Amino acid sequence: MRSLGAVHAYLALLTMWKDPRKLALLAMTAGVYAAGGLVTKYFQIVPGFLDLRPAAVFPLVFGILLGAPACWGAGLGNLIQDILGGMFGPGSAVGFAANFLLAMVAWRVGAAFGLPSLLAGRQRPPGFSRTLLIRTLPAILLSSAACALALGWGLDVLGLLPFLVLGNVVFLNNAVFGIVLGPLLLAILGPRVDRWELGEDLPAARPELRKLALGLLVLGAGGGFLALNALCLGSLVATSTGVPGVASVGAAALGLLLLGLALL
């Protein structure tokens, strides 16, 4: 019986630690993300917690191109930014997990939409194209929503920042820079990653499971993000942490998100 692509994806997150080349890709992702983030670290949106981050495009792009190493690299790169930028604290663990998800969701959704073959030039002329932009959008939007959901929910539960503020700023930051810069970087780097055989080569999930997995991801990441916004907007304490229902609804949405990843 053919194994599910997502089971291999989860295993790849563990087995990559035995591969020196993938460890080098992890270090590269973490270094590029940390350096890019530190350049704009002082453009503070919420001092001590949140800054303008064009470098958020790197977990998206490297997640699609490199797979498992980029997931760990995104989390580690965010942690390095927190430490060197003076923002390290209880929320840093949540930031690690949220940025891990940013790359992970981009990787698996990108694979489901055939981005590895598209970027290798097997299905299109080399360079940027409208097809590339359209096929990249689901990965950008779902991964941005997943990251915003995890980070906004986690810091709200910890009582550090309200979801309504953090979740929406993170989503807009990641989605805007992802859409503006992501396809261009993918068009430039994709053929090279394919030529150097740096990406993950995992079997795809069966079509019926892929549809179910994508539906769960949309419901978990997109639906959860919208549901938490609705809860906060409907509350008299919308700009405070601890809005009733946020903790439980966010946990359920993340559960659906992880289930979707387990099938994709």
mmCIF file of C-alpha atoms in Angstrom:
data_model
loop_
_atom_site.group_PDB
_atom_site.id
_atom_site.type_symbol
_atom_site.label_atom_id
_atom_site.label_comp_id
_atom_site.label_asym_id
_atom_site.label_seq_id
_atom_site.Cartn_x
_atom_site.Cartn_y
_atom_site.Cartn_z
ATOM 1 C CA MET A 1 0.000 0.000 0.000
ATOM 2 C CA ARG A 2 1.351 3.441 -0.900
ATOM 3 C CA SER A 3 2.091 5.566 2.163
ATOM 4 C CA LEU A 4 0.616 9.019 2.546
ATOM 5 C CA GLY A 5 2.833 11.875 1.474
ATOM 6 C CA ALA A 6 2.218 13.694 4.756
ATOM 7 C CA VAL A 7 3.378 10.795 6.891
ATOM 8 C CA HIS A 8 6.661 10.995 5.028
ATOM 9 C CA ALA A 9 6.664 14.763 5.544
ATOM 10 C CA TYR A 10 6.432 14.357 9.312
ATOM 11 C CA LEU A 11 9.127 11.684 9.276
ATOM 12 C CA ALA A 12 11.294 13.918 7.099
ATOM 13 C CA LEU A 13 11.252 16.504 9.890
ATOM 14 C CA LEU A 14 12.997 13.971 12.132
ATOM 15 C CA THR A 15 15.222 12.013 9.743
ATOM 16 C CA MET A 16 16.729 15.175 8.256
ATOM 17 C CA TRP A 17 18.843 15.552 11.415
ATOM 18 C CA LYS A 18 20.969 12.639 10.155
ATOM 19 C CA ASP A 19 21.703 14.341 6.816
ATOM 20 C CA PRO A 20 24.609 16.851 6.864
ATOM 21 C CA ARG A 21 23.400 18.533 3.675
ATOM 22 C CA LYS A 22 19.964 19.168 5.148
ATOM 23 C CA LEU A 23 21.529 20.472 8.334
ATOM 24 C CA ALA A 24 23.470 22.924 6.187
ATOM 25 C CA LEU A 25 20.199 24.014 4.526
ATOM 26 C CA LEU A 26 18.661 24.447 7.982
ATOM 27 C CA ALA A 27 21.558 26.669 9.042
ATOM 28 C CA MET A 28 21.326 28.657 5.806
ATOM 29 C CA THR A 29 17.580 29.243 6.262
ATOM 30 C CA ALA A 30 18.029 30.282 9.887
ATOM 31 C CA GLY A 31 20.917 32.596 9.038
ATOM 32 C CA VAL A 32 19.203 34.309 6.108
ATOM 33 C CA TYR A 33 15.943 34.719 8.024
ATOM 34 C CA ALA A 34 17.659 36.020 11.155
ATOM 35 C CA ALA A 35 19.869 38.453 9.236
ATOM 36 C CA GLY A 36 16.974 39.705 7.116
ATOM 37 C CA GLY A 37 14.772 40.157 10.163
ATOM 38 C CA LEU A 38 17.411 41.987 12.184
ATOM 39 C CA VAL A 39 17.895 44.549 9.407
ATOM 40 C CA THR A 40 14.339 45.816 9.977
ATOM 41 C CA LYS A 41 14.165 44.962 13.689
ATOM 42 C CA TYR A 42 13.929 48.590 14.738
ATOM 43 C CA PHE A 43 10.829 49.308 12.668
ATOM 44 C CA GLN A 44 8.680 48.457 15.670
ATOM 45 C CA ILE A 45 4.909 48.017 15.363
ATOM 46 C CA VAL A 46 4.384 46.848 18.944
ATOM 47 C CA PRO A 47 7.601 47.629 20.882
ATOM 48 C CA GLY A 48 9.155 44.528 22.397
ATOM 49 C CA PHE A 49 6.848 42.142 20.526
ATOM 50 C CA LEU A 50 6.253 42.955 16.883
ATOM 51 C CA ASP A 51 8.198 44.612 14.078
ATOM 52 C CA LEU A 52 7.887 45.138 10.345
ATOM 53 C CA ARG A 53 9.330 41.996 8.774
ATOM 54 C CA PRO A 54 9.836 41.785 5.001
ATOM 55 C CA ALA A 55 12.100 38.809 5.769
ATOM 56 C CA ALA A 56 8.951 36.755 6.463
ATOM 57 C CA VAL A 57 9.107 35.919 2.770
ATOM 58 C CA PHE A 58 12.122 33.659 3.416
ATOM 59 C CA PRO A 59 10.294 30.944 5.453
ATOM 60 C CA LEU A 60 7.610 30.923 2.753
ATOM 61 C CA VAL A 61 10.042 30.622 -0.149
ATOM 62 C CA PHE A 62 12.490 28.247 1.522
ATOM 63 C CA GLY A 63 9.613 26.147 2.852
ATOM 64 C CA ILE A 64 8.292 25.609 -0.687
ATOM 65 C CA LEU A 65 11.769 24.975 -2.096
ATOM 66 C CA LEU A 66 13.574 23.038 0.641
ATOM 67 C CA GLY A 67 10.905 21.378 2.791
ATOM 68 C CA ALA A 68 11.848 20.030 6.220
ATOM 69 C CA PRO A 69 15.146 21.943 6.747
ATOM 70 C CA ALA A 70 13.340 25.234 6.127
ATOM 71 C CA CYS A 71 10.753 24.462 8.824
ATOM 72 C CA TRP A 72 13.355 24.074 11.540
ATOM 73 C CA GLY A 73 15.381 26.930 10.062
ATOM 74 C CA ALA A 74 12.393 29.297 10.159
ATOM 75 C CA GLY A 75 11.742 28.563 13.822
ATOM 76 C CA LEU A 76 15.415 28.870 14.741
ATOM 77 C CA GLY A 77 15.837 32.050 12.695
ATOM 78 C CA ASN A 78 12.938 33.676 14.526
ATOM 79 C CA LEU A 79 14.438 32.626 17.857
ATOM 80 C CA ILE A 80 17.790 34.177 16.911
ATOM 81 C CA GLN A 81 16.007 37.405 15.984
ATOM 82 C CA ASP A 82 14.304 37.476 19.388
ATOM 83 C CA ILE A 83 17.566 36.884 21.249
ATOM 84 C CA LEU A 84 19.711 39.357 19.305
ATOM 85 C CA GLY A 85 16.916 41.912 18.970
ATOM 86 C CA GLY A 86 16.155 42.061 22.689
ATOM 87 C CA MET A 87 12.702 40.477 22.368
ATOM 88 C CA PHE A 88 13.438 37.060 23.921
ATOM 89 C CA GLY A 89 10.849 35.936 26.447
ATOM 90 C CA PRO A 90 7.972 33.519 27.086
ATOM 91 C CA GLY A 91 6.486 34.305 23.690
ATOM 92 C CA SER A 92 9.637 33.173 21.868
ATOM 93 C CA ALA A 93 8.593 29.518 22.093
ATOM 94 C CA VAL A 94 5.282 30.435 20.479
ATOM 95 C CA GLY A 95 7.165 32.395 17.825
ATOM 96 C CA PHE A 96 9.331 29.356 17.080
ATOM 97 C CA ALA A 97 6.252 27.168 16.572
ATOM 98 C CA ALA A 98 4.395 29.785 14.496
ATOM 99 C CA ASN A 99 7.319 30.331 12.127
ATOM 100 C CA PHE A 100 7.846 26.572 11.891
ATOM 101 C CA LEU A 101 4.207 26.349 10.735
ATOM 102 C CA LEU A 102 4.741 29.225 8.301
ATOM 103 C CA ALA A 103 7.330 27.175 6.404
ATOM 104 C CA MET A 104 5.594 23.812 6.967
ATOM 105 C CA VAL A 105 2.221 24.862 5.561
ATOM 106 C CA ALA A 106 3.896 26.620 2.620
ATOM 107 C CA TRP A 107 5.872 23.428 1.901
ATOM 108 C CA ARG A 108 2.951 21.005 1.990
ATOM 109 C CA VAL A 109 0.402 23.254 0.253
ATOM 110 C CA GLY A 110 2.962 24.182 -2.398
ATOM 111 C CA ALA A 111 3.610 20.489 -3.029
ATOM 112 C CA ALA A 112 -0.143 19.811 -3.261
ATOM 113 C CA PHE A 113 -0.440 22.457 -5.984
ATOM 114 C CA GLY A 114 2.508 21.083 -7.936
ATOM 115 C CA LEU A 115 4.919 23.950 -7.291
ATOM 116 C CA PRO A 116 8.109 21.803 -7.320
ATOM 117 C CA SER A 117 7.473 20.690 -10.908
ATOM 118 C CA LEU A 118 6.322 24.162 -11.919
ATOM 119 C CA LEU A 119 9.387 25.837 -10.449
ATOM 120 C CA ALA A 120 11.707 23.334 -12.096
ATOM 121 C CA GLY A 121 10.494 24.608 -15.472
ATOM 122 C CA ARG A 122 8.889 21.332 -16.475
ATOM 123 C CA GLN A 123 5.462 22.897 -16.927
ATOM 124 C CA ARG A 124 6.234 26.479 -17.944
ATOM 125 C CA PRO A 125 8.879 28.707 -19.497
ATOM 126 C CA PRO A 126 11.574 29.834 -17.019
ATOM 127 C CA GLY A 127 11.055 33.017 -15.033
ATOM 128 C CA PHE A 128 8.080 34.753 -13.467
ATOM 129 C CA SER A 129 4.607 34.062 -14.879
ATOM 130 C CA ARG A 130 0.968 34.598 -14.010
ATOM 131 C CA THR A 131 0.592 30.831 -13.591
ATOM 132 C CA LEU A 132 3.336 30.823 -10.979
ATOM 133 C CA LEU A 133 1.663 33.668 -9.082
ATOM 134 C CA ILE A 134 -1.753 31.959 -9.101
ATOM 135 C CA ARG A 135 -0.353 28.589 -8.055
ATOM 136 C CA THR A 136 1.694 30.201 -5.261
ATOM 137 C CA LEU A 137 -1.182 32.180 -3.719
ATOM 138 C CA PRO A 138 -2.803 29.273 -1.787
ATOM 139 C CA ALA A 139 0.519 28.432 -0.122
ATOM 140 C CA ILE A 140 1.167 32.086 0.790
ATOM 141 C CA LEU A 141 -2.308 32.792 2.162
ATOM 142 C CA LEU A 142 -2.761 29.538 4.090
ATOM 143 C CA SER A 143 0.722 29.613 5.615
ATOM 144 C CA SER A 144 0.283 33.290 6.578
ATOM 145 C CA ALA A 145 -3.055 32.488 8.228
ATOM 146 C CA ALA A 146 -1.563 29.484 10.035
ATOM 147 C CA CYS A 147 1.337 31.551 11.393
ATOM 148 C CA ALA A 148 -0.976 34.396 12.451
ATOM 149 C CA LEU A 149 -3.384 31.957 14.095
ATOM 150 C CA ALA A 150 -0.664 30.180 16.074
ATOM 151 C CA LEU A 151 1.223 33.310 17.130
ATOM 152 C CA GLY A 152 -1.833 35.440 17.870
ATOM 153 C CA TRP A 153 -3.595 32.659 19.779
ATOM 154 C CA GLY A 154 -0.480 31.654 21.721
ATOM 155 C CA LEU A 155 0.412 35.149 22.920
ATOM 156 C CA ASP A 156 -3.230 35.868 23.741
ATOM 157 C CA VAL A 157 -3.416 32.732 25.904
ATOM 158 C CA LEU A 158 -0.177 33.775 27.619
ATOM 159 C CA GLY A 159 -1.743 37.170 28.313
ATOM 160 C CA LEU A 160 0.946 39.067 26.395
ATOM 161 C CA LEU A 161 -0.906 40.554 23.398
ATOM 162 C CA PRO A 162 -4.520 40.383 22.176
ATOM 163 C CA PHE A 163 -5.197 38.235 19.128
ATOM 164 C CA LEU A 164 -7.080 41.023 17.360
ATOM 165 C CA VAL A 165 -3.936 43.160 17.243
ATOM 166 C CA LEU A 166 -1.201 40.591 16.753
ATOM 167 C CA GLY A 167 -2.976 38.086 14.535
ATOM 168 C CA ASN A 168 -4.052 40.607 11.912
ATOM 169 C CA VAL A 169 -0.729 42.458 11.765
ATOM 170 C CA VAL A 170 1.196 39.180 11.363
ATOM 171 C CA PHE A 171 -1.162 37.933 8.654
ATOM 172 C CA LEU A 172 -0.963 41.164 6.669
ATOM 173 C CA ASN A 173 2.829 41.373 7.014
ATOM 174 C CA ASN A 174 3.401 37.799 5.846
ATOM 175 C CA ALA A 175 0.775 37.806 3.100
ATOM 176 C CA VAL A 176 1.750 41.171 1.581
ATOM 177 C CA PHE A 177 5.485 40.515 1.496
ATOM 178 C CA GLY A 178 4.830 36.936 0.403
ATOM 179 C CA ILE A 179 2.702 38.014 -2.550
ATOM 180 C CA VAL A 180 4.991 40.901 -3.574
ATOM 181 C CA LEU A 181 8.342 39.117 -3.216
ATOM 182 C CA GLY A 182 7.600 35.396 -3.018
ATOM 183 C CA PRO A 183 6.855 34.490 -6.663
ATOM 184 C CA LEU A 184 9.836 36.510 -7.897
ATOM 185 C CA LEU A 185 12.237 34.735 -5.530
ATOM 186 C CA LEU A 186 10.703 31.371 -6.399
ATOM 187 C CA ALA A 187 11.131 32.033 -10.116
ATOM 188 C CA ILE A 188 14.803 32.864 -9.554
ATOM 189 C CA LEU A 189 15.685 30.113 -7.070
ATOM 190 C CA GLY A 190 13.360 27.299 -8.145
ATOM 191 C CA PRO A 191 15.279 26.039 -11.192
ATOM 192 C CA ARG A 192 18.558 26.156 -9.268
ATOM 193 C CA VAL A 193 17.164 24.181 -6.332
ATOM 194 C CA ASP A 194 15.862 21.579 -8.779
ATOM 195 C CA ARG A 195 19.169 21.427 -10.664
ATOM 196 C CA TRP A 196 21.138 20.993 -7.440
ATOM 197 C CA GLU A 197 18.557 18.493 -6.088
ATOM 198 C CA LEU A 198 18.103 20.323 -2.794
ATOM 199 C CA GLY A 199 14.328 19.940 -2.424
ATOM 200 C CA GLU A 200 12.321 17.192 -0.726
ATOM 201 C CA ASP A 201 11.256 14.299 -2.971
ATOM 202 C CA LEU A 202 8.186 12.876 -1.235
ATOM 203 C CA PRO A 203 5.288 10.876 -2.675
ATOM 204 C CA ALA A 204 2.063 12.823 -3.075
ATOM 205 C CA ALA A 205 -1.051 11.937 -1.119
ATOM 206 C CA ARG A 206 -3.887 10.299 -3.045
ATOM 207 C CA PRO A 207 -6.174 12.869 -4.764
ATOM 208 C CA GLU A 208 -9.142 12.222 -2.469
ATOM 209 C CA LEU A 209 -6.996 12.612 0.630
ATOM 210 C CA ARG A 210 -5.378 15.720 -0.807
ATOM 211 C CA LYS A 211 -8.782 17.369 -1.176
ATOM 212 C CA LEU A 212 -9.731 16.428 2.383
ATOM 213 C CA ALA A 213 -6.391 17.646 3.737
ATOM 214 C CA LEU A 214 -6.650 20.987 1.941
ATOM 215 C CA GLY A 215 -10.210 21.377 3.213
ATOM 216 C CA LEU A 216 -9.046 20.800 6.788
ATOM 217 C CA LEU A 217 -6.215 23.290 6.315
ATOM 218 C CA VAL A 218 -8.588 25.929 4.985
ATOM 219 C CA LEU A 219 -11.005 25.258 7.837
ATOM 220 C CA GLY A 220 -8.284 25.218 10.483
ATOM 221 C CA ALA A 221 -6.013 28.049 9.326
ATOM 222 C CA GLY A 222 -8.445 30.282 7.429
ATOM 223 C CA GLY A 223 -11.605 29.458 9.354
ATOM 224 C CA GLY A 224 -9.851 29.593 12.707
ATOM 225 C CA PHE A 225 -8.268 32.945 11.905
ATOM 226 C CA LEU A 226 -11.640 34.418 10.890
ATOM 227 C CA ALA A 227 -13.450 32.858 13.855
ATOM 228 C CA LEU A 228 -11.009 34.353 16.385
ATOM 229 C CA ASN A 229 -11.355 37.744 14.730
ATOM 230 C CA ALA A 230 -15.139 37.452 14.958
ATOM 231 C CA LEU A 231 -14.957 36.521 18.638
ATOM 232 C CA CYS A 232 -12.703 39.467 19.409
ATOM 233 C CA LEU A 233 -14.724 41.972 17.390
ATOM 234 C CA GLY A 234 -17.895 40.819 19.114
ATOM 235 C CA SER A 235 -16.411 41.352 22.562
ATOM 236 C CA LEU A 236 -16.430 44.523 24.627
ATOM 237 C CA VAL A 237 -12.801 43.766 25.534
ATOM 238 C CA ALA A 238 -11.655 43.090 21.979
ATOM 239 C CA THR A 239 -8.279 44.734 22.472
ATOM 240 C CA SER A 240 -7.557 42.791 25.664
ATOM 241 C CA THR A 241 -6.303 39.249 26.103
ATOM 242 C CA GLY A 242 -8.531 36.490 27.415
ATOM 243 C CA VAL A 243 -11.621 37.160 25.285
ATOM 244 C CA PRO A 244 -14.074 34.298 26.046
ATOM 245 C CA GLY A 245 -13.809 31.495 23.519
ATOM 246 C CA VAL A 246 -10.464 32.476 22.025
ATOM 247 C CA ALA A 247 -8.489 29.796 23.872
ATOM 248 C CA SER A 248 -10.808 26.895 23.004
ATOM 249 C CA VAL A 249 -11.617 27.943 19.422
ATOM 250 C CA GLY A 250 -7.953 28.575 18.671
ATOM 251 C CA ALA A 251 -6.947 25.177 20.049
ATOM 252 C CA ALA A 252 -9.618 23.448 17.947
ATOM 253 C CA ALA A 253 -8.530 25.332 14.814
ATOM 254 C CA LEU A 254 -4.894 24.360 15.343
ATOM 255 C CA GLY A 255 -6.001 20.762 15.805
ATOM 256 C CA LEU A 256 -7.745 20.820 12.421
ATOM 257 C CA LEU A 257 -4.685 22.460 10.893
ATOM 258 C CA LEU A 258 -2.371 19.743 12.192
ATOM 259 C CA LEU A 259 -4.767 17.031 11.065
ATOM 260 C CA GLY A 260 -4.790 18.537 7.592
ATOM 261 C CA LEU A 261 -0.992 18.491 7.531
ATOM 262 C CA ALA A 262 -1.086 14.868 8.637
ATOM 263 C CA LEU A 263 -3.024 13.934 5.502
ATOM 264 C CA LEU A 264 -1.315 16.168 2.951
#
